[in-house]
């Protein structure tokens, strides 16, 4: 029972960060209907930014998100304005090719600039943990989960209570109707992509103390973000939150009971079961 609770809590803590990745992707898809295959590479850029802020300026990874978030927002807004805006409403294959190309440019650009060597961000608390009722809790994962919960709460407030947030939701529900109501949908698209990029970069900063950092790390998280988003329901922020935690728990329990090599298999079996019995995702609408 203790082993089960241990893996359950570890999975929830990791799943919180996964949820942040999925929320960023679902905001981009919800507002622009763009399938962003460069999402994991945006996370990778956030990891490298965090690593060099720590090594060059001794800024703690969790404090560095104050710098990483706005910079990644501006970077995402730039990418949307210059590249993504050109393929909104075009065929899905055009969107896929463009975003895959963007991801390749980012990963290869990082590799040219910083080599493909694995980097490790070691802080004084990277390996620290504490016990509660015999269950070991990782300190960096707990801090990451707390920050993720805070960011998610602020994001919900922003989308529900502010004029800009409501305009983003209106654009996500019906782009043409929102435009007819006077909403600047191009501006909302820039903000949405900036938000998605900043959430991906923040997730990269939060996992930097516990993951290896290398140029191709983004591909793993791109795949994970799509599984989370489809599992929760495309375009649903609540679904992405739920999907991220479910994937984290499935990975953790699968790794403990079936071996670390099988944890990805458990995740994809769960993913296929959801697609089989509820193709629109856990929180998606049937006509999505």
PDB file of C-alpha atoms in Angstrom:
ATOM      1  CA  UNK A   1       0.000   0.000   0.000  1.00  0.00           C
ATOM      2  CA  UNK A   2       2.867   2.355   0.850  1.00  0.00           C
ATOM      3  CA  UNK A   3       4.452   1.703  -2.563  1.00  0.00           C
ATOM      4  CA  UNK A   4       1.139   2.459  -4.287  1.00  0.00           C
ATOM      5  CA  UNK A   5       0.683   5.730  -2.347  1.00  0.00           C
ATOM      6  CA  UNK A   6       4.323   6.637  -3.040  1.00  0.00           C
ATOM      7  CA  UNK A   7       3.897   6.184  -6.802  1.00  0.00           C
ATOM      8  CA  UNK A   8       0.483   7.905  -6.748  1.00  0.00           C
ATOM      9  CA  UNK A   9       1.812  11.055  -5.055  1.00  0.00           C
ATOM     10  CA  UNK A  10       4.934  11.138  -7.235  1.00  0.00           C
ATOM     11  CA  UNK A  11       2.722  10.810 -10.305  1.00  0.00           C
ATOM     12  CA  UNK A  12       0.439  13.651  -9.208  1.00  0.00           C
ATOM     13  CA  UNK A  13       3.443  15.945  -8.590  1.00  0.00           C
ATOM     14  CA  UNK A  14       4.949  15.182 -12.023  1.00  0.00           C
ATOM     15  CA  UNK A  15       1.508  15.318 -13.646  1.00  0.00           C
ATOM     16  CA  UNK A  16       1.025  18.899 -12.462  1.00  0.00           C
ATOM     17  CA  UNK A  17       3.927  20.023 -14.661  1.00  0.00           C
ATOM     18  CA  UNK A  18       2.659  17.853 -17.530  1.00  0.00           C
ATOM     19  CA  UNK A  19      -0.690  19.643 -17.172  1.00  0.00           C
ATOM     20  CA  UNK A  20       1.050  22.999 -17.682  1.00  0.00           C
ATOM     21  CA  UNK A  21       2.515  21.708 -20.961  1.00  0.00           C
ATOM     22  CA  UNK A  22      -0.879  20.430 -22.095  1.00  0.00           C
ATOM     23  CA  UNK A  23      -2.687  23.669 -21.168  1.00  0.00           C
ATOM     24  CA  UNK A  24      -0.280  25.672 -23.344  1.00  0.00           C
ATOM     25  CA  UNK A  25      -0.916  23.417 -26.321  1.00  0.00           C
ATOM     26  CA  UNK A  26      -4.688  23.389 -25.866  1.00  0.00           C
ATOM     27  CA  UNK A  27      -4.864  27.205 -25.675  1.00  0.00           C
ATOM     28  CA  UNK A  28      -3.013  27.457 -29.010  1.00  0.00           C
ATOM     29  CA  UNK A  29      -5.249  24.844 -30.639  1.00  0.00           C
ATOM     30  CA  UNK A  30      -8.442  26.253 -29.110  1.00  0.00           C
ATOM     31  CA  UNK A  31      -7.905  29.819 -30.343  1.00  0.00           C
ATOM     32  CA  UNK A  32      -6.186  29.241 -33.689  1.00  0.00           C
ATOM     33  CA  UNK A  33      -6.975  25.592 -34.549  1.00  0.00           C
ATOM     34  CA  UNK A  34      -3.249  25.225 -35.214  1.00  0.00           C
ATOM     35  CA  UNK A  35      -1.547  21.905 -34.460  1.00  0.00           C
ATOM     36  CA  UNK A  36       1.746  23.025 -32.928  1.00  0.00           C
ATOM     37  CA  UNK A  37       4.412  20.344 -33.320  1.00  0.00           C
ATOM     38  CA  UNK A  38       7.056  22.783 -32.031  1.00  0.00           C
ATOM     39  CA  UNK A  39       5.524  22.883 -28.538  1.00  0.00           C
ATOM     40  CA  UNK A  40       8.146  20.614 -26.970  1.00  0.00           C
ATOM     41  CA  UNK A  41      10.928  22.658 -28.554  1.00  0.00           C
ATOM     42  CA  UNK A  42       9.530  25.785 -26.885  1.00  0.00           C
ATOM     43  CA  UNK A  43       9.844  23.867 -23.610  1.00  0.00           C
ATOM     44  CA  UNK A  44      13.441  22.979 -24.555  1.00  0.00           C
ATOM     45  CA  UNK A  45      14.242  26.674 -25.132  1.00  0.00           C
ATOM     46  CA  UNK A  46      12.871  27.398 -21.646  1.00  0.00           C
ATOM     47  CA  UNK A  47      15.122  24.677 -20.197  1.00  0.00           C
ATOM     48  CA  UNK A  48      18.238  26.134 -21.837  1.00  0.00           C
ATOM     49  CA  UNK A  49      17.313  29.659 -20.756  1.00  0.00           C
ATOM     50  CA  UNK A  50      16.905  28.449 -17.173  1.00  0.00           C
ATOM     51  CA  UNK A  51      20.195  26.526 -17.304  1.00  0.00           C
ATOM     52  CA  UNK A  52      22.217  29.539 -18.423  1.00  0.00           C
ATOM     53  CA  UNK A  53      20.456  31.936 -16.034  1.00  0.00           C
ATOM     54  CA  UNK A  54      21.545  29.549 -13.278  1.00  0.00           C
ATOM     55  CA  UNK A  55      25.127  28.907 -14.439  1.00  0.00           C
ATOM     56  CA  UNK A  56      25.960  32.470 -15.558  1.00  0.00           C
ATOM     57  CA  UNK A  57      23.981  34.578 -13.074  1.00  0.00           C
ATOM     58  CA  UNK A  58      23.290  32.082 -10.262  1.00  0.00           C
ATOM     59  CA  UNK A  59      19.523  32.654 -10.540  1.00  0.00           C
ATOM     60  CA  UNK A  60      17.526  29.824  -8.955  1.00  0.00           C
ATOM     61  CA  UNK A  61      15.501  27.815 -11.557  1.00  0.00           C
ATOM     62  CA  UNK A  62      12.211  28.452  -9.761  1.00  0.00           C
ATOM     63  CA  UNK A  63      12.886  32.190  -9.445  1.00  0.00           C
ATOM     64  CA  UNK A  64      14.033  32.371 -13.064  1.00  0.00           C
ATOM     65  CA  UNK A  65      10.454  31.826 -14.292  1.00  0.00           C
ATOM     66  CA  UNK A  66       9.904  35.530 -13.532  1.00  0.00           C
ATOM     67  CA  UNK A  67      12.318  36.156 -16.437  1.00  0.00           C
ATOM     68  CA  UNK A  68      11.516  33.095 -18.546  1.00  0.00           C
ATOM     69  CA  UNK A  69       7.733  33.614 -18.705  1.00  0.00           C
ATOM     70  CA  UNK A  70       7.675  37.131 -20.221  1.00  0.00           C
ATOM     71  CA  UNK A  71      10.594  36.372 -22.570  1.00  0.00           C
ATOM     72  CA  UNK A  72       8.909  33.210 -23.854  1.00  0.00           C
ATOM     73  CA  UNK A  73       5.630  35.133 -24.224  1.00  0.00           C
ATOM     74  CA  UNK A  74       7.377  37.676 -26.463  1.00  0.00           C
ATOM     75  CA  UNK A  75       9.129  34.880 -28.376  1.00  0.00           C
ATOM     76  CA  UNK A  76       5.824  33.078 -28.929  1.00  0.00           C
ATOM     77  CA  UNK A  77       4.144  36.301 -30.045  1.00  0.00           C
ATOM     78  CA  UNK A  78       6.982  36.881 -32.523  1.00  0.00           C
ATOM     79  CA  UNK A  79       6.654  33.348 -33.945  1.00  0.00           C
ATOM     80  CA  UNK A  80       2.896  33.759 -34.318  1.00  0.00           C
ATOM     81  CA  UNK A  81       3.168  37.143 -36.002  1.00  0.00           C
ATOM     82  CA  UNK A  82       5.939  36.174 -38.433  1.00  0.00           C
ATOM     83  CA  UNK A  83       5.217  32.496 -39.184  1.00  0.00           C
ATOM     84  CA  UNK A  84       2.034  30.997 -37.695  1.00  0.00           C
ATOM     85  CA  UNK A  85      -0.248  33.831 -38.819  1.00  0.00           C
ATOM     86  CA  UNK A  86       0.454  32.866 -42.445  1.00  0.00           C
ATOM     87  CA  UNK A  87      -1.040  29.374 -42.125  1.00  0.00           C
ATOM     88  CA  UNK A  88      -4.145  30.033 -39.976  1.00  0.00           C
ATOM     89  CA  UNK A  89      -7.087  28.488 -41.801  1.00  0.00           C
ATOM     90  CA  UNK A  90      -4.859  26.594 -44.229  1.00  0.00           C
ATOM     91  CA  UNK A  91      -4.719  22.833 -44.689  1.00  0.00           C
ATOM     92  CA  UNK A  92      -3.622  20.828 -41.605  1.00  0.00           C
ATOM     93  CA  UNK A  93      -0.592  19.426 -43.461  1.00  0.00           C
ATOM     94  CA  UNK A  94       0.705  22.966 -44.021  1.00  0.00           C
ATOM     95  CA  UNK A  95       0.412  23.672 -40.289  1.00  0.00           C
ATOM     96  CA  UNK A  96       2.154  20.409 -39.430  1.00  0.00           C
ATOM     97  CA  UNK A  97       5.030  20.996 -41.861  1.00  0.00           C
ATOM     98  CA  UNK A  98       5.565  24.586 -40.697  1.00  0.00           C
ATOM     99  CA  UNK A  99       5.541  23.791 -36.972  1.00  0.00           C
ATOM    100  CA  UNK A 100       7.775  20.727 -37.441  1.00  0.00           C
ATOM    101  CA  UNK A 101      10.170  22.960 -39.392  1.00  0.00           C
ATOM    102  CA  UNK A 102      10.113  25.568 -36.625  1.00  0.00           C
ATOM    103  CA  UNK A 103      10.910  22.877 -34.080  1.00  0.00           C
ATOM    104  CA  UNK A 104      13.820  21.578 -36.164  1.00  0.00           C
ATOM    105  CA  UNK A 105      15.235  25.089 -36.534  1.00  0.00           C
ATOM    106  CA  UNK A 106      15.011  25.623 -32.767  1.00  0.00           C
ATOM    107  CA  UNK A 107      16.606  22.278 -31.809  1.00  0.00           C
ATOM    108  CA  UNK A 108      19.354  22.498 -34.448  1.00  0.00           C
ATOM    109  CA  UNK A 109      20.000  26.150 -33.638  1.00  0.00           C
ATOM    110  CA  UNK A 110      20.468  25.252 -29.964  1.00  0.00           C
ATOM    111  CA  UNK A 111      22.723  22.338 -30.967  1.00  0.00           C
ATOM    112  CA  UNK A 112      24.930  24.632 -33.083  1.00  0.00           C
ATOM    113  CA  UNK A 113      25.133  27.234 -30.347  1.00  0.00           C
ATOM    114  CA  UNK A 114      25.577  24.978 -27.288  1.00  0.00           C
ATOM    115  CA  UNK A 115      26.540  21.532 -28.777  1.00  0.00           C
ATOM    116  CA  UNK A 116      24.473  18.371 -28.273  1.00  0.00           C
ATOM    117  CA  UNK A 117      26.093  17.515 -24.925  1.00  0.00           C
ATOM    118  CA  UNK A 118      23.738  16.620 -22.097  1.00  0.00           C
ATOM    119  CA  UNK A 119      23.610  19.303 -19.402  1.00  0.00           C
ATOM    120  CA  UNK A 120      22.632  18.863 -15.756  1.00  0.00           C
ATOM    121  CA  UNK A 121      21.297  21.682 -13.616  1.00  0.00           C
ATOM    122  CA  UNK A 122      22.313  20.722 -10.090  1.00  0.00           C
ATOM    123  CA  UNK A 123      20.991  22.781  -7.210  1.00  0.00           C
ATOM    124  CA  UNK A 124      21.347  22.155  -3.482  1.00  0.00           C
ATOM    125  CA  UNK A 125      17.824  20.679  -3.428  1.00  0.00           C
ATOM    126  CA  UNK A 126      17.826  18.705  -6.736  1.00  0.00           C
ATOM    127  CA  UNK A 127      18.039  15.356  -4.929  1.00  0.00           C
ATOM    128  CA  UNK A 128      16.482  16.363  -1.607  1.00  0.00           C
ATOM    129  CA  UNK A 129      13.275  14.857  -0.230  1.00  0.00           C
ATOM    130  CA  UNK A 130      11.380  14.505   3.026  1.00  0.00           C
ATOM    131  CA  UNK A 131       9.138  11.850   4.541  1.00  0.00           C
ATOM    132  CA  UNK A 132       5.462  12.079   5.512  1.00  0.00           C
ATOM    133  CA  UNK A 133       4.002   8.911   7.077  1.00  0.00           C
ATOM    134  CA  UNK A 134       6.703   6.833   5.421  1.00  0.00           C
ATOM    135  CA  UNK A 135       6.147   8.352   1.969  1.00  0.00           C
ATOM    136  CA  UNK A 136       9.119  10.143   0.414  1.00  0.00           C
ATOM    137  CA  UNK A 137       8.267  13.435  -1.324  1.00  0.00           C
ATOM    138  CA  UNK A 138      10.756  15.061  -3.698  1.00  0.00           C
ATOM    139  CA  UNK A 139      11.369  18.705  -2.754  1.00  0.00           C
ATOM    140  CA  UNK A 140      11.871  20.059  -6.335  1.00  0.00           C
ATOM    141  CA  UNK A 141       8.783  18.210  -7.594  1.00  0.00           C
ATOM    142  CA  UNK A 142       6.682  19.563  -4.711  1.00  0.00           C
ATOM    143  CA  UNK A 143       7.851  23.136  -5.396  1.00  0.00           C
ATOM    144  CA  UNK A 144       7.168  22.645  -9.119  1.00  0.00           C
ATOM    145  CA  UNK A 145       3.647  21.380  -8.389  1.00  0.00           C
ATOM    146  CA  UNK A 146       2.911  24.334  -6.064  1.00  0.00           C
ATOM    147  CA  UNK A 147       4.112  26.862  -8.671  1.00  0.00           C
ATOM    148  CA  UNK A 148       2.125  25.057 -11.394  1.00  0.00           C
ATOM    149  CA  UNK A 149      -1.033  25.155  -9.259  1.00  0.00           C
ATOM    150  CA  UNK A 150      -0.542  28.892  -8.671  1.00  0.00           C
ATOM    151  CA  UNK A 151       0.033  29.633 -12.376  1.00  0.00           C
ATOM    152  CA  UNK A 152      -3.007  27.540 -13.374  1.00  0.00           C
ATOM    153  CA  UNK A 153      -5.220  29.394 -10.865  1.00  0.00           C
ATOM    154  CA  UNK A 154      -4.043  32.783 -12.180  1.00  0.00           C
ATOM    155  CA  UNK A 155      -4.619  31.601 -15.758  1.00  0.00           C
ATOM    156  CA  UNK A 156      -8.188  30.526 -14.928  1.00  0.00           C
ATOM    157  CA  UNK A 157      -8.838  33.926 -13.320  1.00  0.00           C
ATOM    158  CA  UNK A 158      -7.357  35.694 -16.363  1.00  0.00           C
ATOM    159  CA  UNK A 159      -9.521  33.744 -18.836  1.00  0.00           C
ATOM    160  CA  UNK A 160     -12.729  34.038 -16.786  1.00  0.00           C
ATOM    161  CA  UNK A 161     -12.565  37.531 -15.289  1.00  0.00           C
ATOM    162  CA  UNK A 162     -10.597  39.827 -17.607  1.00  0.00           C
ATOM    163  CA  UNK A 163     -11.814  41.358 -20.883  1.00  0.00           C
ATOM    164  CA  UNK A 164      -8.815  39.969 -22.773  1.00  0.00           C
ATOM    165  CA  UNK A 165      -9.371  36.501 -21.327  1.00  0.00           C
ATOM    166  CA  UNK A 166     -13.042  36.545 -22.302  1.00  0.00           C
ATOM    167  CA  UNK A 167     -12.071  37.726 -25.810  1.00  0.00           C
ATOM    168  CA  UNK A 168      -9.657  34.790 -26.069  1.00  0.00           C
ATOM    169  CA  UNK A 169     -12.413  32.369 -25.009  1.00  0.00           C
ATOM    170  CA  UNK A 170     -14.845  33.927 -27.477  1.00  0.00           C
ATOM    171  CA  UNK A 171     -12.286  33.569 -30.276  1.00  0.00           C
ATOM    172  CA  UNK A 172     -11.760  29.933 -29.297  1.00  0.00           C
ATOM    173  CA  UNK A 173     -15.514  29.245 -29.382  1.00  0.00           C
ATOM    174  CA  UNK A 174     -16.220  30.900 -32.752  1.00  0.00           C
ATOM    175  CA  UNK A 175     -13.532  32.887 -34.530  1.00  0.00           C
ATOM    176  CA  UNK A 176     -15.832  34.463 -37.145  1.00  0.00           C
ATOM    177  CA  UNK A 177     -18.552  35.422 -34.656  1.00  0.00           C
ATOM    178  CA  UNK A 178     -15.933  36.966 -32.357  1.00  0.00           C
ATOM    179  CA  UNK A 179     -14.599  39.027 -35.253  1.00  0.00           C
ATOM    180  CA  UNK A 180     -18.123  40.208 -36.098  1.00  0.00           C
ATOM    181  CA  UNK A 181     -18.545  41.299 -32.463  1.00  0.00           C
ATOM    182  CA  UNK A 182     -15.526  43.585 -32.791  1.00  0.00           C
ATOM    183  CA  UNK A 183     -12.876  41.387 -31.214  1.00  0.00           C
ATOM    184  CA  UNK A 184      -9.438  41.718 -32.792  1.00  0.00           C
ATOM    185  CA  UNK A 185      -8.902  38.016 -33.446  1.00  0.00           C
ATOM    186  CA  UNK A 186      -5.384  38.540 -34.865  1.00  0.00           C
ATOM    187  CA  UNK A 187      -4.335  40.171 -31.596  1.00  0.00           C
ATOM    188  CA  UNK A 188      -5.988  37.366 -29.612  1.00  0.00           C
ATOM    189  CA  UNK A 189      -4.053  34.823 -31.698  1.00  0.00           C
ATOM    190  CA  UNK A 190      -0.745  36.526 -30.884  1.00  0.00           C
ATOM    191  CA  UNK A 191      -1.634  36.576 -27.180  1.00  0.00           C
ATOM    192  CA  UNK A 192      -2.771  32.932 -27.262  1.00  0.00           C
ATOM    193  CA  UNK A 193       0.429  31.704 -28.916  1.00  0.00           C
ATOM    194  CA  UNK A 194       2.473  33.857 -26.550  1.00  0.00           C
ATOM    195  CA  UNK A 195       0.613  32.311 -23.595  1.00  0.00           C
ATOM    196  CA  UNK A 196       1.173  28.807 -24.939  1.00  0.00           C
ATOM    197  CA  UNK A 197       4.898  29.465 -25.454  1.00  0.00           C
ATOM    198  CA  UNK A 198       5.277  31.039 -22.001  1.00  0.00           C
ATOM    199  CA  UNK A 199       3.556  28.047 -20.327  1.00  0.00           C
ATOM    200  CA  UNK A 200       5.801  25.620 -22.241  1.00  0.00           C
ATOM    201  CA  UNK A 201       8.904  27.633 -21.317  1.00  0.00           C
ATOM    202  CA  UNK A 202       7.794  27.779 -17.688  1.00  0.00           C
ATOM    203  CA  UNK A 203       7.277  24.014 -17.632  1.00  0.00           C
ATOM    204  CA  UNK A 204      10.821  23.687 -19.013  1.00  0.00           C
ATOM    205  CA  UNK A 205      12.143  25.867 -16.205  1.00  0.00           C
ATOM    206  CA  UNK A 206      10.270  23.854 -13.555  1.00  0.00           C
ATOM    207  CA  UNK A 207      11.573  20.460 -14.712  1.00  0.00           C
ATOM    208  CA  UNK A 208      15.157  21.666 -15.338  1.00  0.00           C
ATOM    209  CA  UNK A 209      16.430  20.587 -11.868  1.00  0.00           C
ATOM    210  CA  UNK A 210      15.188  17.008 -12.413  1.00  0.00           C
ATOM    211  CA  UNK A 211      15.731  16.298 -16.152  1.00  0.00           C
ATOM    212  CA  UNK A 212      18.703  16.133 -18.503  1.00  0.00           C
ATOM    213  CA  UNK A 213      18.884  19.133 -20.832  1.00  0.00           C
ATOM    214  CA  UNK A 214      19.758  18.508 -24.494  1.00  0.00           C
ATOM    215  CA  UNK A 215      18.589  19.889 -27.870  1.00  0.00           C
ATOM    216  CA  UNK A 216      16.292  16.952 -28.790  1.00  0.00           C
ATOM    217  CA  UNK A 217      14.490  16.754 -25.433  1.00  0.00           C
ATOM    218  CA  UNK A 218      11.554  18.674 -26.919  1.00  0.00           C
ATOM    219  CA  UNK A 219      10.369  15.804 -29.130  1.00  0.00           C
ATOM    220  CA  UNK A 220       9.556  13.690 -26.065  1.00  0.00           C
ATOM    221  CA  UNK A 221       7.460  16.435 -24.535  1.00  0.00           C
ATOM    222  CA  UNK A 222       5.732  17.299 -27.832  1.00  0.00           C
ATOM    223  CA  UNK A 223       4.413  13.741 -28.009  1.00  0.00           C
ATOM    224  CA  UNK A 224       3.442  13.860 -24.332  1.00  0.00           C
ATOM    225  CA  UNK A 225       1.640  17.193 -24.798  1.00  0.00           C
ATOM    226  CA  UNK A 226      -0.438  15.754 -27.648  1.00  0.00           C
ATOM    227  CA  UNK A 227      -1.368  12.684 -25.627  1.00  0.00           C
ATOM    228  CA  UNK A 228      -2.405  14.924 -22.711  1.00  0.00           C
ATOM    229  CA  UNK A 229      -4.406  17.266 -24.927  1.00  0.00           C
ATOM    230  CA  UNK A 230      -6.227  14.541 -26.851  1.00  0.00           C
ATOM    231  CA  UNK A 231      -6.818  12.538 -23.668  1.00  0.00           C
ATOM    232  CA  UNK A 232      -8.383  15.522 -21.907  1.00  0.00           C
ATOM    233  CA  UNK A 233     -10.259  16.792 -24.974  1.00  0.00           C
ATOM    234  CA  UNK A 234      -8.878  19.155 -27.611  1.00  0.00           C
ATOM    235  CA  UNK A 235      -9.399  22.766 -26.583  1.00  0.00           C
ATOM    236  CA  UNK A 236     -10.388  21.998 -22.978  1.00  0.00           C
ATOM    237  CA  UNK A 237      -8.155  23.576 -20.312  1.00  0.00           C
ATOM    238  CA  UNK A 238      -9.826  21.545 -17.555  1.00  0.00           C
ATOM    239  CA  UNK A 239      -9.314  18.423 -19.671  1.00  0.00           C
ATOM    240  CA  UNK A 240      -5.627  19.247 -20.194  1.00  0.00           C
ATOM    241  CA  UNK A 241      -5.185  19.642 -16.432  1.00  0.00           C
ATOM    242  CA  UNK A 242      -6.889  16.312 -15.779  1.00  0.00           C
ATOM    243  CA  UNK A 243      -5.040  14.629 -18.654  1.00  0.00           C
ATOM    244  CA  UNK A 244      -1.642  15.820 -17.405  1.00  0.00           C
ATOM    245  CA  UNK A 245      -2.215  14.441 -13.915  1.00  0.00           C
ATOM    246  CA  UNK A 246      -3.573  11.145 -15.302  1.00  0.00           C
ATOM    247  CA  UNK A 247      -0.505  10.722 -17.522  1.00  0.00           C
ATOM    248  CA  UNK A 248       1.812  11.490 -14.599  1.00  0.00           C
ATOM    249  CA  UNK A 249       0.053   8.944 -12.359  1.00  0.00           C
ATOM    250  CA  UNK A 250      -0.048   6.293 -15.124  1.00  0.00           C
ATOM    251  CA  UNK A 251       3.683   6.740 -15.795  1.00  0.00           C
ATOM    252  CA  UNK A 252       4.562   6.544 -12.122  1.00  0.00           C
ATOM    253  CA  UNK A 253       2.416   3.506 -11.295  1.00  0.00           C
ATOM    254  CA  UNK A 254       3.377   1.770 -14.562  1.00  0.00           C
ATOM    255  CA  UNK A 255       7.073   2.334 -13.832  1.00  0.00           C
ATOM    256  CA  UNK A 256       6.770   0.867 -10.326  1.00  0.00           C
ATOM    257  CA  UNK A 257       4.616  -2.194 -11.075  1.00  0.00           C
ATOM    258  CA  UNK A 258       5.723  -3.072 -14.634  1.00  0.00           C
ATOM    259  CA  UNK A 259       9.263  -1.627 -14.791  1.00  0.00           C
ATOM    260  CA  UNK A 260      10.554   1.693 -16.081  1.00  0.00           C
ATOM    261  CA  UNK A 261      10.672   0.381 -19.653  1.00  0.00           C
ATOM    262  CA  UNK A 262       6.902  -0.228 -19.592  1.00  0.00           C
ATOM    263  CA  UNK A 263       5.677   3.092 -18.226  1.00  0.00           C
ATOM    264  CA  UNK A 264       5.335   4.596 -21.717  1.00  0.00           C
ATOM    265  CA  UNK A 265       3.372   1.500 -22.800  1.00  0.00           C
ATOM    266  CA  UNK A 266       0.927   1.987 -19.911  1.00  0.00           C
ATOM    267  CA  UNK A 267       0.407   5.613 -20.937  1.00  0.00           C
ATOM    268  CA  UNK A 268      -0.357   4.714 -24.543  1.00  0.00           C
ATOM    269  CA  UNK A 269      -2.669   1.847 -23.552  1.00  0.00           C
ATOM    270  CA  UNK A 270      -4.610   4.362 -21.425  1.00  0.00           C
ATOM    271  CA  UNK A 271      -4.584   6.777 -24.348  1.00  0.00           C
ATOM    272  CA  UNK A 272      -5.925   4.134 -26.770  1.00  0.00           C
ATOM    273  CA  UNK A 273      -8.647   3.085 -24.332  1.00  0.00           C
ATOM    274  CA  UNK A 274      -9.881   6.671 -24.043  1.00  0.00           C
ATOM    275  CA  UNK A 275      -9.837   7.075 -27.830  1.00  0.00           C
ATOM    276  CA  UNK A 276     -11.706   3.782 -28.181  1.00  0.00           C
ATOM    277  CA  UNK A 277     -14.498   4.523 -25.702  1.00  0.00           C
ATOM    278  CA  UNK A 278     -14.552   8.350 -25.726  1.00  0.00           C
ATOM    279  CA  UNK A 279     -12.876   9.635 -28.908  1.00  0.00           C
ATOM    280  CA  UNK A 280     -13.526  13.295 -28.052  1.00  0.00           C
ATOM    281  CA  UNK A 281     -11.443  12.983 -24.876  1.00  0.00           C
ATOM    282  CA  UNK A 282     -12.438  12.979 -21.214  1.00  0.00           C
ATOM    283  CA  UNK A 283     -13.719  16.579 -21.196  1.00  0.00           C
ATOM    284  CA  UNK A 284     -14.247  17.118 -24.930  1.00  0.00           C
ATOM    285  CA  UNK A 285     -17.570  17.574 -26.669  1.00  0.00           C
ATOM    286  CA  UNK A 286     -18.826  14.904 -29.023  1.00  0.00           C
ATOM    287  CA  UNK A 287     -18.758  17.279 -31.999  1.00  0.00           C
ATOM    288  CA  UNK A 288     -15.239  18.560 -31.253  1.00  0.00           C
TER     289      UNK A 288
END
